PDB file of C-alpha atoms and ligand atoms in Angstrom:
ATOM      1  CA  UNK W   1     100.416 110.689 174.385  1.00 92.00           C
ATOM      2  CA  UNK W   2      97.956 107.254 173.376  1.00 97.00           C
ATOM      3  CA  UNK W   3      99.174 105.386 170.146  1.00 98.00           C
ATOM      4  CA  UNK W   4      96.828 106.566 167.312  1.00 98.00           C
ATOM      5  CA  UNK W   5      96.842 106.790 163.898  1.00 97.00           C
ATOM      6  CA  UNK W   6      99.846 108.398 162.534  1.00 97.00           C
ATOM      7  CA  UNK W   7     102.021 108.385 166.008  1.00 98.00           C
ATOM      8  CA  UNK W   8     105.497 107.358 165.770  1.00 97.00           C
ATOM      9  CA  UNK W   9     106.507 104.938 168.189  1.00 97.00           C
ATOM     10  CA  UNK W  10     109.176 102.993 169.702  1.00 97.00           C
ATOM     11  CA  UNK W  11     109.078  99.951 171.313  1.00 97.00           C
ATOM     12  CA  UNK W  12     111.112  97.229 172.875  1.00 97.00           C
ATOM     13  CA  UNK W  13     109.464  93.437 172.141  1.00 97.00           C
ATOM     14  CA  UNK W  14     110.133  89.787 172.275  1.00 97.00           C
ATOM     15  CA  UNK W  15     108.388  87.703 169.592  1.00 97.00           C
ATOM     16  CA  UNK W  16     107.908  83.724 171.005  1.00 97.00           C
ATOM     17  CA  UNK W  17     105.841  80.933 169.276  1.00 95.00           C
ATOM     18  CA  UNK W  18     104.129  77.879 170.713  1.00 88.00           C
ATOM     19  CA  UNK W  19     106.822  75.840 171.391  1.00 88.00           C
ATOM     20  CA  UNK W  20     108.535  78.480 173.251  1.00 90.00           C
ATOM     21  CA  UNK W  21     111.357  79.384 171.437  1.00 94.00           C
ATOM     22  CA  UNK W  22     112.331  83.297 170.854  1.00 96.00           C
ATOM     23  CA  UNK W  23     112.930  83.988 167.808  1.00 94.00           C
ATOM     24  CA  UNK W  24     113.177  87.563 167.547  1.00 94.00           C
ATOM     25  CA  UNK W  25     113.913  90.479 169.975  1.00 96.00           C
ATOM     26  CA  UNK W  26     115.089  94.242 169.631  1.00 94.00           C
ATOM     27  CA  UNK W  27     116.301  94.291 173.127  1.00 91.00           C
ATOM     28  CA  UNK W  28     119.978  94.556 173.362  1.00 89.00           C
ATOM     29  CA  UNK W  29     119.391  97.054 170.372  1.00 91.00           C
ATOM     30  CA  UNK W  30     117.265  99.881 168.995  1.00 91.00           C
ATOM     31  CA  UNK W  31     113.913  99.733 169.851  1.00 94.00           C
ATOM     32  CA  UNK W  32     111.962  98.917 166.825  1.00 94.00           C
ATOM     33  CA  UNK W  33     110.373 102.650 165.403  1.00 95.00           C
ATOM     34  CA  UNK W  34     107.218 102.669 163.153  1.00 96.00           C
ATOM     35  CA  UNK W  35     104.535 104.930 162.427  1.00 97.00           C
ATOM     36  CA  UNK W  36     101.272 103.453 163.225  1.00 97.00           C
ATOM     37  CA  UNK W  37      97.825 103.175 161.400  1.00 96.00           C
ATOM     38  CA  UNK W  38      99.828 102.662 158.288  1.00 95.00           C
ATOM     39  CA  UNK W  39     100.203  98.494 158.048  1.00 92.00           C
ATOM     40  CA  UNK W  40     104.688  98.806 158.447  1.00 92.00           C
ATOM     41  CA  UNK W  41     103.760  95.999 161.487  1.00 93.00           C
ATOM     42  CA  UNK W  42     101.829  92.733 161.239  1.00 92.00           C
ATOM     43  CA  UNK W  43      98.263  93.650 161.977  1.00 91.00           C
ATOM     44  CA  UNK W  44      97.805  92.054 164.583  1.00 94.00           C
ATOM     45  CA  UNK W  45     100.356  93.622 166.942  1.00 96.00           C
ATOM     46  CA  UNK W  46      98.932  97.010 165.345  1.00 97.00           C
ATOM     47  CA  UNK W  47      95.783  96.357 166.617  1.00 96.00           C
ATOM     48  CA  UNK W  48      97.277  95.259 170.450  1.00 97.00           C
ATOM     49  CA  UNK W  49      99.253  98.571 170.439  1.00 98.00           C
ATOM     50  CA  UNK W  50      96.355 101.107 169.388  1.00 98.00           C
ATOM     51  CA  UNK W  51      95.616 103.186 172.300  1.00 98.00           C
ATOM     52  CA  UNK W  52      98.373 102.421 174.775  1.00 98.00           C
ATOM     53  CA  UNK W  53     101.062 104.786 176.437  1.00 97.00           C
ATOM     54  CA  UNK W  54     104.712 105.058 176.648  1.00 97.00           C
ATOM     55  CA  UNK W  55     105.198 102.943 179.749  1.00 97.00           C
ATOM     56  CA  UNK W  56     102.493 100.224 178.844  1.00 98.00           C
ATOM     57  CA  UNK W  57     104.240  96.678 179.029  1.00 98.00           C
ATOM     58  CA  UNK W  58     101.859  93.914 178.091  1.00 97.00           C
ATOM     59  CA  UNK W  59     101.811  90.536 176.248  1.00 97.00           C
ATOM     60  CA  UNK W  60      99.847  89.495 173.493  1.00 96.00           C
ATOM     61  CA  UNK W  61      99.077  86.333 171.602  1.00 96.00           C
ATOM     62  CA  UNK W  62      97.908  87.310 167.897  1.00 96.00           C
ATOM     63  CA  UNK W  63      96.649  84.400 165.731  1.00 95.00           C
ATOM     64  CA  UNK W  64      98.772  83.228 162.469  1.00 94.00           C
ATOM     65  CA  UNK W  65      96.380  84.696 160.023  1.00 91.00           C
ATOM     66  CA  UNK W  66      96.642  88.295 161.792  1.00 91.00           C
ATOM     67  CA  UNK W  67     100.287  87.555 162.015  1.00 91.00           C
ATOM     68  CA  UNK W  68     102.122  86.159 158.932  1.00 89.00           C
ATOM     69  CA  UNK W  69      99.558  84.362 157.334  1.00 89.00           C
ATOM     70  CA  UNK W  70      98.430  80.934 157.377  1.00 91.00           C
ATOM     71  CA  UNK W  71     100.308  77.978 155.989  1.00 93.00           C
ATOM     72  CA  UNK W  72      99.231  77.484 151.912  1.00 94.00           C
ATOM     73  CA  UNK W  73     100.680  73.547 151.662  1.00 95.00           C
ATOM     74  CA  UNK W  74     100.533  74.578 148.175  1.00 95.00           C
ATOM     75  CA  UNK W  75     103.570  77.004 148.559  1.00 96.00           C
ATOM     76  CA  UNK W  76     106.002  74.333 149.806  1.00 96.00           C
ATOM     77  CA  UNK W  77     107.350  72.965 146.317  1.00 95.00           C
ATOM     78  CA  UNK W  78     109.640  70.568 145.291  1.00 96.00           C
ATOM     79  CA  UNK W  79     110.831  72.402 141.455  1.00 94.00           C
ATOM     80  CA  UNK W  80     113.389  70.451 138.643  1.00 95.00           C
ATOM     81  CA  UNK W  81     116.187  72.512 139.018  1.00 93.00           C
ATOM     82  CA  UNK W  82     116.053  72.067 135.096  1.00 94.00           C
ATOM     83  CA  UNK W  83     113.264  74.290 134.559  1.00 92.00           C
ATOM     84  CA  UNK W  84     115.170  76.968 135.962  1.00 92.00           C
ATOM     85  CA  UNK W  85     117.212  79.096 133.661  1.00 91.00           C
ATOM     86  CA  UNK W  86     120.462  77.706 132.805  1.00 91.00           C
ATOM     87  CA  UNK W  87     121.594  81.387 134.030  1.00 92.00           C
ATOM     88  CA  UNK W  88     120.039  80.720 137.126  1.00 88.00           C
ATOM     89  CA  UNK W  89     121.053  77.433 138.491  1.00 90.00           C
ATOM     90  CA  UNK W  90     123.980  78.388 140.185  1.00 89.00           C
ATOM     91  CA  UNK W  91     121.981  81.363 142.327  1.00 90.00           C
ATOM     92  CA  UNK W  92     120.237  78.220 144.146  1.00 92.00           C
ATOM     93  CA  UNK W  93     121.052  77.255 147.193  1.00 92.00           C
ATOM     94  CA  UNK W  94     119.723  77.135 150.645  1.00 94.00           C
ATOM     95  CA  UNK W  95     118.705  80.620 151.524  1.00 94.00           C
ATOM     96  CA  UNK W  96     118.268  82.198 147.935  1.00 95.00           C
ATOM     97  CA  UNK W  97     115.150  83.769 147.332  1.00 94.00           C
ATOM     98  CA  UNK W  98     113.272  84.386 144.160  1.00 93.00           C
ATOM     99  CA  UNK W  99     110.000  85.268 143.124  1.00 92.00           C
ATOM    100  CA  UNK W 100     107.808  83.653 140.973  1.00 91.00           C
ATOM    101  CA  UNK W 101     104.009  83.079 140.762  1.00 91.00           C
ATOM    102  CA  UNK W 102     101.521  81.219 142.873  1.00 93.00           C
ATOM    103  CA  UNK W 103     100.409  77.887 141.738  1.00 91.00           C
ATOM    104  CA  UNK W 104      97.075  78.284 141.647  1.00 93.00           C
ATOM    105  CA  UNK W 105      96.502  82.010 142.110  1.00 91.00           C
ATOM    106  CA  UNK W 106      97.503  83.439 138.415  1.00 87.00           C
ATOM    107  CA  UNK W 107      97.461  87.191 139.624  1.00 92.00           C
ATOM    108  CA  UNK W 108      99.533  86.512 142.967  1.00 91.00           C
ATOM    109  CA  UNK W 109     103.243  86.652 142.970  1.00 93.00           C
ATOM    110  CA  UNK W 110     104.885  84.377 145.289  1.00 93.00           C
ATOM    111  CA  UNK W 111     108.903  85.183 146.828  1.00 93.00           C
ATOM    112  CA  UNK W 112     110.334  81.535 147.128  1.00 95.00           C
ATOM    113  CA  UNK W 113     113.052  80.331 150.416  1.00 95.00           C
ATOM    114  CA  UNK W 114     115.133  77.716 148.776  1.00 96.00           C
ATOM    115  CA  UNK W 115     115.498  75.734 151.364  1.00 95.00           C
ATOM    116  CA  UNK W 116     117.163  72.774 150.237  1.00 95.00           C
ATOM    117  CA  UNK W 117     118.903  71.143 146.998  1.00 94.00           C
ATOM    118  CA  UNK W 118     117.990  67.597 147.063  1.00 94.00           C
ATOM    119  CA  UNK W 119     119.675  65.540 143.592  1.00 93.00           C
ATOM    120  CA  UNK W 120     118.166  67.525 140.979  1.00 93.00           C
ATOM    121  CA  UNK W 121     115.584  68.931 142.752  1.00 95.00           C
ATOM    122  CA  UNK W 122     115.064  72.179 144.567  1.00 95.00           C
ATOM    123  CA  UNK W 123     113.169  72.145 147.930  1.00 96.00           C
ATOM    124  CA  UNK W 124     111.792  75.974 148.003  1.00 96.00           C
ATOM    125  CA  UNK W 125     108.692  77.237 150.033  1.00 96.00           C
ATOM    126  CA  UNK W 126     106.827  80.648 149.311  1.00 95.00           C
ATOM    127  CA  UNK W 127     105.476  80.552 152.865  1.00 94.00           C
ATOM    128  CA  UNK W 128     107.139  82.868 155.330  1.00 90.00           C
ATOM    129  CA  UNK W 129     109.034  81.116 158.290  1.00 87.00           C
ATOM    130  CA  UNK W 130     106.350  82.085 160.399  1.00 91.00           C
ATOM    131  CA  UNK W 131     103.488  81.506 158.610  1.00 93.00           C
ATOM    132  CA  UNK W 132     100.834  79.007 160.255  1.00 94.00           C
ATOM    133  CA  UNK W 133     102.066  80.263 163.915  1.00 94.00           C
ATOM    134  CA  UNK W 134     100.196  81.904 166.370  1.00 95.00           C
ATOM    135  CA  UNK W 135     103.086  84.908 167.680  1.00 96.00           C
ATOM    136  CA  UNK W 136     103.161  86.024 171.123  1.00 97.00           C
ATOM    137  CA  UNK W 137     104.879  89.234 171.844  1.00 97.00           C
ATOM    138  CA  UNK W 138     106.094  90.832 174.905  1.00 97.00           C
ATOM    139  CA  UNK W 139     105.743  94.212 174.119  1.00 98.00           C
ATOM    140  CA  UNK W 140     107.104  97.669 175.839  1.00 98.00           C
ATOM    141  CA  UNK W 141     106.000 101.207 174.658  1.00 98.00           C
ATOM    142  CA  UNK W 142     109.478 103.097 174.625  1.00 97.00           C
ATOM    143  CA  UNK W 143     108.230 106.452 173.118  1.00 97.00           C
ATOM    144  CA  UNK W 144     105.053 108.310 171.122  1.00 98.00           C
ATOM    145  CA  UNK W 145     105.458 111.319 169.675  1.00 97.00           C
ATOM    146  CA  UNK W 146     103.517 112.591 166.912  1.00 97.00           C
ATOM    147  CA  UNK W 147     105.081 111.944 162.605  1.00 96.00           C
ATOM    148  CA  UNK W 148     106.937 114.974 161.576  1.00 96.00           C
ATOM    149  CA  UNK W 149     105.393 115.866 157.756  1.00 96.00           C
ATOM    150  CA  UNK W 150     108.261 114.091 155.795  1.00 95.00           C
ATOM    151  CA  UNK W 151     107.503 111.017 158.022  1.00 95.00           C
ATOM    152  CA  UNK W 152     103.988 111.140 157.206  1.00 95.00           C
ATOM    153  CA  UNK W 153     104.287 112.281 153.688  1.00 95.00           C
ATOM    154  CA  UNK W 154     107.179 109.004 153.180  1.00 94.00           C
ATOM    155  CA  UNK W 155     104.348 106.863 155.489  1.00 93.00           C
ATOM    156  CA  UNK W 156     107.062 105.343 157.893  1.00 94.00           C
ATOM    157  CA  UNK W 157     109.297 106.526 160.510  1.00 95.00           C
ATOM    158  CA  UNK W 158     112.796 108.336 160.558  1.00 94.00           C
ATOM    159  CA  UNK W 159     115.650 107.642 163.187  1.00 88.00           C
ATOM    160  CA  UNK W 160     117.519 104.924 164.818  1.00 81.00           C
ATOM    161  CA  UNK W 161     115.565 101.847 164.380  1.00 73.00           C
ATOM    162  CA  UNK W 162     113.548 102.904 161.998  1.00 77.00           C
ATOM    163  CA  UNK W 163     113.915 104.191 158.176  1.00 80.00           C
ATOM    164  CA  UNK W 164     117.390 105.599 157.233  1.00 79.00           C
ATOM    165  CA  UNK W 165     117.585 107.660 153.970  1.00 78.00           C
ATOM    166  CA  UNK W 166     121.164 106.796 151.792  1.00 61.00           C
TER     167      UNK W 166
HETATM  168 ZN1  LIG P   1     111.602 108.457 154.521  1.00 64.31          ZN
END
């Protein structure tokens, strides 16, 4: 069976930028499981695994904006940790996340890293950790099967490595 829309597959991969270094793998664990043609992966890598078959083992270079998104300088703030709720203040430290809205696109909500407190300010960037880098993953098709009908009626996949229900 070809990956094709609505397919649920499993895959092994290793995800390396330009520099070289690894920074994410599922091998040592679950294969990552999605259903495909419904956007649950970076486009990009999508696109690279439409058509292939369990077995296929390739390696593919997708571009930052078909990966996480190019880098908006204009997400990368440095915010008075006064205009932050009194409430709040104590949430922030390196790591925290919390939404709030773009700077210059009013209809756009933005979620914020904190990824520093310098003195009274608070280092934070709304741009994902790998946005601006062109990802290169070495990818292995595990398993295809078709979506059962709660998979496809939920639009993502069911089982180990994939969506658990509590
Ligand atoms: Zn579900």
């Amino acid at each position: 069976m070809r990956i094709a829309q609505d397919t649920v597959v499993s895959l092994h991969y290793t995800l390396t930028i330009a520099d070289g270094r690894q920074v994410d793998s599922s091998q040592g664990g679950d294969p990552l499981l999605y259903l495909h043609g419904r956007g649950q992966i970076i486009p990009g890598l999508e696109n690279a695994l439409a058509g292939k078959e369990v077995g296929a083992s390739f390696t593919t270079t997708i571009a930052a904006a078909e990966g996480y998104g190019v880098h908006e300088t204009e997400l990368d703030l440095s915010i008075p940790l006064e205009s932050f709720p009194a409430e709040q203040r104590h949430l922030l430290r390196q790591g925290a996340r919390f939404e709030g809205p773009h700077p210059s696109q009013e209809d756009r909500t933005v979620l914020y890293t904190v990824h520093e407190i310098e003195g009274d300010q608070v280092l934070c960037s709304g741009n994902h950790e790998l946005a601006g880098k062109d990802l290169t993953f070495a990818v292995e098709v595990v398993a295809v099967r078709a979506a059962t009908p709660t998979e496809l009626a939920h639009g993502h996949a069911h089982g180990p490595g994939g969506h658990h229900h509590h």
